[in-house]
CSV table of C-alpha atoms in Angstrom, one decimal:
chain,number,residue,atom,x,y,z
A,5,MET,CA,196.8,257.0,110.3
A,6,THR,CA,194.8,260.6,110.1
A,7,ASP,CA,191.8,258.4,107.6
A,8,VAL,CA,192.0,255.9,110.3
A,9,ALA,CA,191.6,257.8,113.5
A,10,LEU,CA,188.7,259.5,111.7
A,11,GLU,CA,187.3,255.9,110.5
A,12,ILE,CA,187.4,254.5,114.2
A,13,ILE,CA,185.7,257.9,115.4
A,14,ARG,CA,182.8,257.9,113.3
A,15,ALA,CA,182.4,254.3,114.3
A,16,LEU,CA,182.2,254.9,117.5
A,17,VAL,CA,179.2,257.5,117.5
A,18,LEU,CA,177.5,255.4,115.1
A,19,PHE,CA,177.6,252.6,118.4
A,20,GLY,CA,176.7,255.8,121.1
A,21,ILE,CA,173.5,256.3,118.9
A,22,VAL,CA,172.7,252.7,118.4
A,23,PHE,CA,173.3,251.8,122.3
A,24,PHE,CA,171.3,255.2,123.0
A,25,LEU,CA,168.2,254.6,120.4
A,26,TRP,CA,168.1,250.5,121.6
A,27,ILE,CA,168.3,252.1,125.3
A,28,SER,CA,165.4,255.5,125.3
A,29,GLY,CA,163.6,253.3,122.9
A,30,ARG,CA,162.6,250.6,125.1
A,31,ASN,CA,159.9,252.6,127.4
A,32,ARG,CA,158.3,254.7,124.9
A,33,PHE,CA,155.1,255.2,124.0
A,34,GLU,CA,153.9,252.7,120.6
A,35,GLN,CA,153.0,255.1,118.5
A,36,SER,CA,156.5,256.6,118.9
A,37,ARG,CA,158.3,253.2,119.4
A,38,ASN,CA,157.1,252.4,115.3
A,39,GLY,CA,159.8,252.7,112.9
A,40,TRP,CA,162.4,252.7,116.0
A,41,LYS,CA,163.9,249.4,115.5
A,42,LEU,CA,164.4,250.0,111.8
A,43,ILE,CA,166.1,253.2,112.6
A,44,ILE,CA,168.2,251.3,114.8
A,45,ALA,CA,168.6,249.0,112.7
A,46,GLY,CA,169.4,251.5,110.1
A,47,PHE,CA,172.5,252.8,112.0
A,48,GLY,CA,173.2,249.4,113.2
A,49,LEU,CA,174.5,248.7,109.5
A,50,LEU,CA,175.9,252.0,109.0
A,51,LEU,CA,178.1,250.7,112.0
A,52,PHE,CA,179.2,248.0,110.7
A,53,GLY,CA,179.6,249.0,107.1
A,54,SER,CA,182.1,251.3,109.4
A,55,ILE,CA,183.7,249.2,111.1
A,56,LEU,CA,184.3,247.4,107.5
A,57,ASP,CA,185.4,250.6,106.4
A,58,ILE,CA,188.7,250.4,109.3
A,59,SER,CA,189.4,247.3,108.6
A,60,ASP,CA,190.6,248.2,105.3
A,61,ASN,CA,193.5,249.6,106.7
A,62,PHE,CA,194.6,246.4,107.9
A,63,GLU,CA,195.7,243.1,107.0
A,64,SER,CA,194.0,239.7,107.7
A,65,LEU,CA,194.0,239.1,111.5
A,66,ASN,CA,192.3,235.3,111.2
A,67,ARG,CA,190.4,234.0,108.4
A,68,PHE,CA,187.2,233.6,109.7
A,69,VAL,CA,187.0,237.7,109.1
A,70,ILE,CA,185.9,239.4,106.1
A,71,ILE,CA,189.0,242.0,105.9
A,72,GLY,CA,190.3,243.9,103.2
A,73,ASP,CA,190.3,245.3,100.3
A,74,THR,CA,188.1,243.0,98.2
A,75,GLU,CA,184.9,243.0,96.3
A,76,THR,CA,183.4,241.2,98.9
A,77,GLU,CA,184.7,243.6,101.4
A,78,ALA,CA,183.6,246.4,99.4
A,79,PHE,CA,179.8,244.8,98.7
A,80,LEU,CA,178.9,244.7,102.5
A,81,GLU,CA,180.8,247.8,103.0
A,82,LYS,CA,178.8,249.7,100.4
A,83,PHE,CA,176.3,247.7,99.7
A,84,VAL,CA,175.3,245.8,103.0
A,85,GLY,CA,176.4,248.4,105.4
A,86,PHE,CA,176.3,251.7,104.6
A,87,LEU,CA,173.0,251.4,101.6
A,88,GLY,CA,171.0,248.9,104.1
A,89,GLY,CA,172.0,251.5,106.7
A,90,PHE,CA,170.7,254.8,104.8
A,91,VAL,CA,167.7,252.7,103.6
A,92,PHE,CA,166.6,250.6,107.1
A,93,LEU,CA,167.0,254.4,108.1
A,94,ALA,CA,164.3,256.5,105.7
A,95,ILE,CA,162.3,253.6,105.6
A,96,GLY,CA,162.3,253.8,110.2
A,97,LEU,CA,162.0,257.5,109.6
A,98,PHE,CA,158.9,257.1,106.9
A,99,LYS,CA,157.1,255.1,109.6
A,100,TRP,CA,158.6,257.2,112.6
A,101,ILE,CA,157.9,260.5,112.3
A,102,PRO,CA,153.5,259.9,111.3
A,103,GLY,CA,153.6,258.3,114.5
A,104,VAL,CA,155.8,261.3,116.9
A,105,GLN,CA,153.3,263.9,115.0
A,106,ALA,CA,150.2,261.6,116.0
A,107,LEU,CA,151.4,261.8,119.3
A,108,SER,CA,152.3,265.3,119.6
A,109,ASP,CA,148.6,265.8,118.2
A,110,LEU,CA,147.7,263.9,121.0
A,111,VAL,CA,150.0,265.6,123.9
A,112,SER,CA,148.3,269.5,122.7
A,113,LEU,CA,144.7,267.6,122.2
A,114,ARG,CA,145.7,266.6,126.1
A,115,THR,CA,147.3,269.9,127.4
A,116,GLN,CA,144.2,271.3,125.7
A,117,ASP,CA,142.2,269.6,127.7
A,118,LEU,CA,144.2,270.0,131.0
A,119,GLU,CA,144.3,273.9,130.6
A,120,GLU,CA,140.3,273.9,130.2
A,121,ILE,CA,140.0,271.8,133.0
A,122,ASN,CA,142.4,274.3,135.4
A,123,GLU,CA,140.7,277.0,134.3
A,124,LYS,CA,137.0,275.3,135.5
A,125,LEU,CA,139.4,274.3,138.5
A,126,VAL,CA,140.3,277.9,139.3
A,127,ILE,CA,137.0,279.6,138.7
A,128,GLU,CA,135.9,276.7,140.9
A,129,ILE,CA,138.6,277.5,144.0
A,130,GLU,CA,137.3,281.5,143.6
A,131,GLU,CA,134.1,280.0,144.4
A,132,ARG,CA,134.6,277.5,147.1
A,133,LYS,CA,136.6,280.2,148.9
A,134,GLN,CA,134.2,283.2,148.6
A,135,ALA,CA,131.9,280.9,149.8
A,136,GLU,CA,134.0,279.6,152.9
A,137,LYS,CA,134.1,283.8,153.1
A,138,ALA,CA,130.5,284.4,153.2
A,139,LYS,CA,129.9,281.4,155.5
A,140,GLN,CA,132.7,282.2,158.2
A,141,GLU,CA,131.5,285.6,158.1
A,142,PHE,CA,127.5,284.8,158.5
A,143,THR,CA,128.6,282.4,161.8
A,144,SER,CA,130.8,284.7,163.0
A,145,THR,CA,128.2,287.3,162.6
A,146,VAL,CA,125.4,284.7,164.4
A,147,SER,CA,127.0,283.3,167.1
A,148,HIS,CA,128.3,286.9,168.3
A,149,GLU,CA,124.0,288.2,167.9
A,150,LEU,CA,123.1,284.8,169.6
A,151,ARG,CA,125.6,285.5,173.0
A,152,THR,CA,124.6,288.7,173.8
A,153,PRO,CA,120.5,287.4,174.3
A,154,LEU,CA,121.9,283.9,175.5
A,155,THR,CA,123.7,285.2,178.4
A,156,SER,CA,120.8,287.2,179.4
A,157,ILE,CA,118.9,284.4,179.1
A,158,LYS,CA,121.3,281.8,180.8
A,159,GLY,CA,121.7,284.7,183.8
A,160,THR,CA,118.0,284.6,184.2
A,161,LEU,CA,117.3,281.2,184.4
A,162,GLY,CA,120.5,280.9,186.9
A,163,LEU,CA,118.6,283.5,189.2
A,164,ILE,CA,115.5,281.4,188.6
A,165,GLN,CA,116.9,278.0,189.4
A,166,SER,CA,118.8,279.3,192.4
A,167,GLY,CA,115.6,279.9,194.4
A,168,THR,CA,116.4,284.2,194.2
A,169,ILE,CA,112.8,284.9,194.0
A,170,GLY,CA,111.2,282.1,196.0
A,171,PRO,CA,110.7,278.1,195.7
A,172,LEU,CA,109.2,277.1,192.6
A,173,PRO,CA,107.1,274.0,192.0
A,174,ASP,CA,109.1,270.8,192.0
A,175,LYS,CA,107.5,270.3,188.4
A,176,LEU,CA,108.5,273.6,187.2
A,177,GLN,CA,111.5,273.3,188.7
A,178,SER,CA,112.9,270.6,186.9
A,179,MET,CA,111.9,272.8,183.4
A,180,ILE,CA,113.9,275.7,184.7
A,181,ASP,CA,116.7,272.4,185.3
A,182,VAL,CA,117.0,271.5,181.8
A,183,ALA,CA,116.1,275.4,180.4
A,184,TYR,CA,119.4,276.1,182.2
A,185,ALA,CA,121.6,273.2,180.9
A,186,ASN,CA,120.4,273.4,178.0
A,187,SER,CA,121.2,277.1,177.4
A,188,ASP,CA,124.6,276.9,179.5
A,189,ARG,CA,125.0,273.7,175.9
A,190,LEU,CA,123.8,276.6,173.4
A,191,ALA,CA,126.5,278.7,175.2
A,192,LEU,CA,129.4,276.4,174.7
A,193,LEU,CA,128.5,275.6,171.1
A,194,ILE,CA,128.8,279.2,170.5
A,195,ASP,CA,132.7,279.0,171.5
A,196,ASP,CA,133.5,276.6,170.3
A,197,ILE,CA,132.2,277.4,166.9
A,198,LEU,CA,133.9,281.2,167.2
A,199,ASP,CA,136.5,279.1,168.2
A,200,MET,CA,137.0,276.8,165.4
A,201,GLU,CA,136.6,279.9,162.9
A,202,LYS,CA,139.3,281.4,163.9
A,203,ILE,CA,141.3,278.9,163.8
A,204,GLN,CA,140.6,278.3,160.7
A,205,ALA,CA,140.7,281.6,159.7
A,206,GLY,CA,144.4,281.4,161.3
A,207,LYS,CA,142.8,283.8,163.9
A,208,MET,CA,143.6,282.4,166.7
A,209,GLU,CA,146.1,284.8,169.1
A,210,LEU,CA,148.3,283.2,171.5
A,211,HIS,CA,149.5,285.4,174.7
A,212,MET,CA,153.1,282.8,175.0
A,213,GLU,CA,154.9,283.6,178.4
A,214,PRO,CA,157.0,280.5,180.6
A,215,VAL,CA,154.3,278.5,182.1
A,216,ASP,CA,154.6,275.5,185.0
A,217,VAL,CA,152.5,273.3,183.7
A,218,VAL,CA,152.3,271.2,187.4
A,219,SER,CA,150.9,274.3,188.7
A,220,LEU,CA,148.8,274.4,185.4
A,221,VAL,CA,147.3,271.0,186.2
A,222,GLU,CA,146.7,271.9,189.8
A,223,GLU,CA,144.3,275.0,189.1
A,224,ALA,CA,142.7,272.6,186.2
A,225,ILE,CA,141.5,270.7,188.8
A,226,GLU,CA,140.3,273.4,191.5
A,227,ALA,CA,139.0,275.2,188.5
A,228,ASN,CA,137.1,271.8,186.9
A,229,LYS,CA,136.3,270.5,191.0
A,230,GLY,CA,132.2,271.3,190.2
A,231,TYR,CA,132.5,269.8,187.2
A,232,GLY,CA,133.7,266.5,188.8
A,233,ASP,CA,131.6,267.2,192.3
A,234,LYS,CA,128.2,267.7,189.0
A,235,HIS,CA,129.2,263.9,187.6
A,236,GLY,CA,130.8,262.7,190.5
A,237,VAL,CA,133.9,261.8,189.9
A,238,THR,CA,136.8,263.1,191.7
A,239,PHE,CA,139.9,265.2,190.1
A,240,VAL,CA,143.4,264.1,191.8
A,241,ASN,CA,146.6,265.4,191.0
A,242,ALA,CA,149.0,262.5,190.3
A,243,ASN,CA,152.0,263.7,190.6
A,244,ALA,CA,155.8,263.0,191.8
A,245,VAL,CA,157.3,265.8,193.9
A,246,MET,CA,159.5,267.4,190.7
A,247,ASN,CA,161.9,269.4,192.5
A,248,GLU,CA,162.3,271.2,189.4
A,249,LYS,CA,160.8,273.9,187.0
A,250,THR,CA,158.1,272.6,184.8
A,251,LEU,CA,158.2,275.1,182.6
A,252,VAL,CA,156.9,275.8,178.9
A,253,ASN,CA,156.5,278.7,176.8
A,254,GLY,CA,152.4,278.7,175.7
A,255,ASP,CA,149.2,280.6,176.3
A,256,LYS,CA,148.0,279.7,180.1
A,257,ASN,CA,144.5,280.8,179.3
A,258,ARG,CA,144.2,278.4,175.8
A,259,LEU,CA,146.5,276.2,177.3
A,260,MET,CA,143.8,275.6,180.7
A,261,GLN,CA,140.9,275.0,177.8
A,262,VAL,CA,142.8,272.3,176.6
A,263,LEU,CA,143.4,270.6,179.8
A,264,SER,CA,139.4,271.1,180.8
A,265,ASN,CA,138.2,269.8,177.5
A,266,LEU,CA,139.8,266.5,178.7
A,267,MET,CA,139.0,266.8,182.0
A,268,SER,CA,135.4,267.3,181.0
A,269,ASN,CA,135.6,264.4,178.8
A,270,ALA,CA,136.4,262.3,181.2
A,271,ALA,CA,133.8,263.2,183.6
A,272,LYS,CA,131.5,262.7,181.7
A,273,PHE,CA,131.9,259.1,180.7
A,274,SER,CA,134.1,257.4,184.2
A,275,PRO,CA,131.1,256.0,186.5
A,276,ASP,CA,130.1,257.7,189.5
A,277,GLY,CA,132.9,257.9,193.0
A,278,GLU,CA,135.5,257.4,190.4
A,279,GLN,CA,138.8,259.1,189.4
A,280,VAL,CA,140.2,260.7,186.8
A,281,GLU,CA,144.1,261.2,187.7
A,282,LEU,CA,146.2,264.1,186.3
A,283,SER,CA,149.9,263.7,185.9
A,284,VAL,CA,153.0,265.2,184.2
A,285,THR,CA,156.0,263.0,182.7
A,286,GLN,CA,158.8,264.2,181.3
A,287,ASP,CA,162.0,262.6,178.6
A,288,SER,CA,164.6,264.6,176.8
A,289,SER,CA,162.4,267.4,175.0
A,290,THR,CA,159.4,267.3,175.9
A,291,PHE,CA,156.4,267.5,179.5
A,292,ARG,CA,153.5,265.8,178.7
A,293,ILE,CA,149.8,266.1,180.8
A,294,ASN,CA,148.2,263.2,181.0
A,295,VAL,CA,144.6,262.8,182.1
A,296,LYS,CA,143.5,259.4,182.6
A,297,ASP,CA,139.9,257.6,183.4
A,298,ASN,CA,138.3,254.8,184.7
A,299,GLY,CA,135.4,254.8,181.8
A,300,PRO,CA,134.7,252.3,179.1
A,301,GLY,CA,137.2,253.3,176.9
A,302,ILE,CA,136.9,254.4,173.6
A,303,PRO,CA,136.1,251.9,170.3
A,304,GLU,CA,139.4,250.9,168.0
A,305,GLU,CA,137.5,252.6,164.9
A,306,CYS,CA,136.5,255.8,166.3
A,307,ARG,CA,140.4,256.6,166.4
A,308,GLY,CA,141.1,258.1,162.9
A,309,ALA,CA,137.7,260.9,163.7
A,310,ILE,CA,138.3,261.4,167.4
A,311,PHE,CA,139.8,264.9,166.8
A,312,GLU,CA,137.7,265.9,164.1
A,313,LYS,CA,135.3,268.5,164.0
A,314,PHE,CA,131.7,267.2,165.6
A,315,THR,CA,132.8,263.8,166.2
A,316,GLN,CA,131.7,262.1,169.4
A,317,VAL,CA,132.0,258.5,170.4
A,318,ASP,CA,128.5,258.2,171.0
A,319,SER,CA,126.1,260.1,168.0
A,320,SER,CA,123.7,258.6,168.5
A,321,ASP,CA,120.2,260.7,168.8
A,322,THR,CA,119.2,259.3,172.3
A,323,ARG,CA,123.1,260.4,173.3
A,324,VAL,CA,122.9,260.9,177.2
A,325,LYS,CA,126.6,262.4,177.0
A,326,GLY,CA,126.5,266.0,176.4
A,327,GLY,CA,129.0,268.1,174.2
A,328,THR,CA,129.8,269.8,170.6
A,329,GLY,CA,132.1,267.6,169.1
A,330,LEU,CA,133.9,270.4,168.9
A,331,GLY,CA,135.9,270.1,171.7
A,332,LEU,CA,139.1,267.5,170.8
A,333,SER,CA,139.2,269.2,167.9
A,334,ILE,CA,140.4,272.6,169.3
A,335,ALA,CA,142.3,271.2,172.0
A,336,LYS,CA,144.3,269.5,168.7
A,337,ALA,CA,144.7,272.7,166.8
A,338,ILE,CA,145.6,274.2,170.5
A,339,VAL,CA,148.6,272.1,171.5
A,340,GLU,CA,149.8,271.7,167.6
A,341,GLN,CA,150.4,275.5,167.7
A,342,HIS,CA,152.3,275.3,170.7
A,343,GLY,CA,154.5,273.0,168.5
A,344,GLY,CA,153.1,269.6,170.8
A,345,ALA,CA,151.4,266.8,169.9
A,346,ILE,CA,148.0,265.4,171.3
A,347,ASP,CA,146.6,261.7,171.4
A,348,TYR,CA,145.4,258.9,173.6
A,349,TYR,CA,145.4,255.0,174.7
A,350,SER,CA,142.6,253.2,175.3
A,351,GLU,CA,141.3,250.2,175.8
A,352,THR,CA,137.7,249.2,175.9
A,353,GLY,CA,136.4,248.6,179.1
A,354,GLY,CA,139.9,249.4,180.6
A,355,GLY,CA,140.1,253.2,180.5
A,356,CYS,CA,140.9,256.1,178.2
A,357,ARG,CA,144.3,258.0,179.4
A,358,PHE,CA,144.5,261.6,176.9
A,359,PHE,CA,148.2,263.1,176.9
A,360,PHE,CA,149.4,266.2,175.2
A,361,ASN,CA,153.3,267.3,174.5
A,362,LEU,CA,154.5,270.5,174.8
A,363,PRO,CA,158.5,271.3,174.4
A,364,ILE,CA,160.4,271.6,177.5
A,365,LEU,CA,161.1,275.5,177.5
A,366,GLU,CA,165.1,276.2,177.7
């Protein structure tokens, strides 16, 4: 019985090998599959011979199965099963090994190519880092160097514009107004570039403290009233009376910057005499601050790029609305650093509502 048990174990092992080779060879590369079927056939014949070897230990089960110690069974077992199996294995390995070697050489070649590409990428990444660092340093230096003389120029133009030094001819007054508006725009651009550089470098510091978002909205309306008057727009607080504290953890100045940006955009794109509504709503975990205008809305094709740097709805050379194209990108970065999200709803011709969500301070 010991011999029978060993023969059965041998047959089971051979069966497992055949099954494994058949399964693992189905999705192989052509180079490694060459000769694979012959190897499977070889193990299959060995399995066949092993089964016949086991049958030597049993009497005939039925007249359709050749079992027992007969010459026919011996021929099938020794020559067809074992000898044929080893022949098929030898031929299969002879064909399979060169294919595997070719595949191995191909893998080595591709690995070498990838290593060379990786080395080039490392060098390029390092060069890009150095170039990015040089760009940031240059931008920061230029921006800081421009700010001081620009502040002086803007202050002087403001004095002249206000009539402090005396009345001016209408033509000269118009030129001073244009110069002051452009200096104001340039100052805004410098501030936005500096903020963007801080964000990209991860150096924007937030001074977090409890902030009441309803009070923040009221202060933003008061702070931006002059800007609204300039564009013929009124900012209104559309909040219902909220008795509970509406606190978030945030940097008040930076959140005011976000609100001011949304309000200035709403004012610029609203018709004269319209209102821009600000409100605060609440769900289970966040406060949502809304800024709604009645302007022309934002085309749907702009949705994917509206929060990217230097993106403007009207980017033509003849556009009449001012702006740097950085405000919404900066606002998005600030809101996300507060753990919130910013988005908008718009229908072309039906106004637009920008909003940002901030986690409720527990």
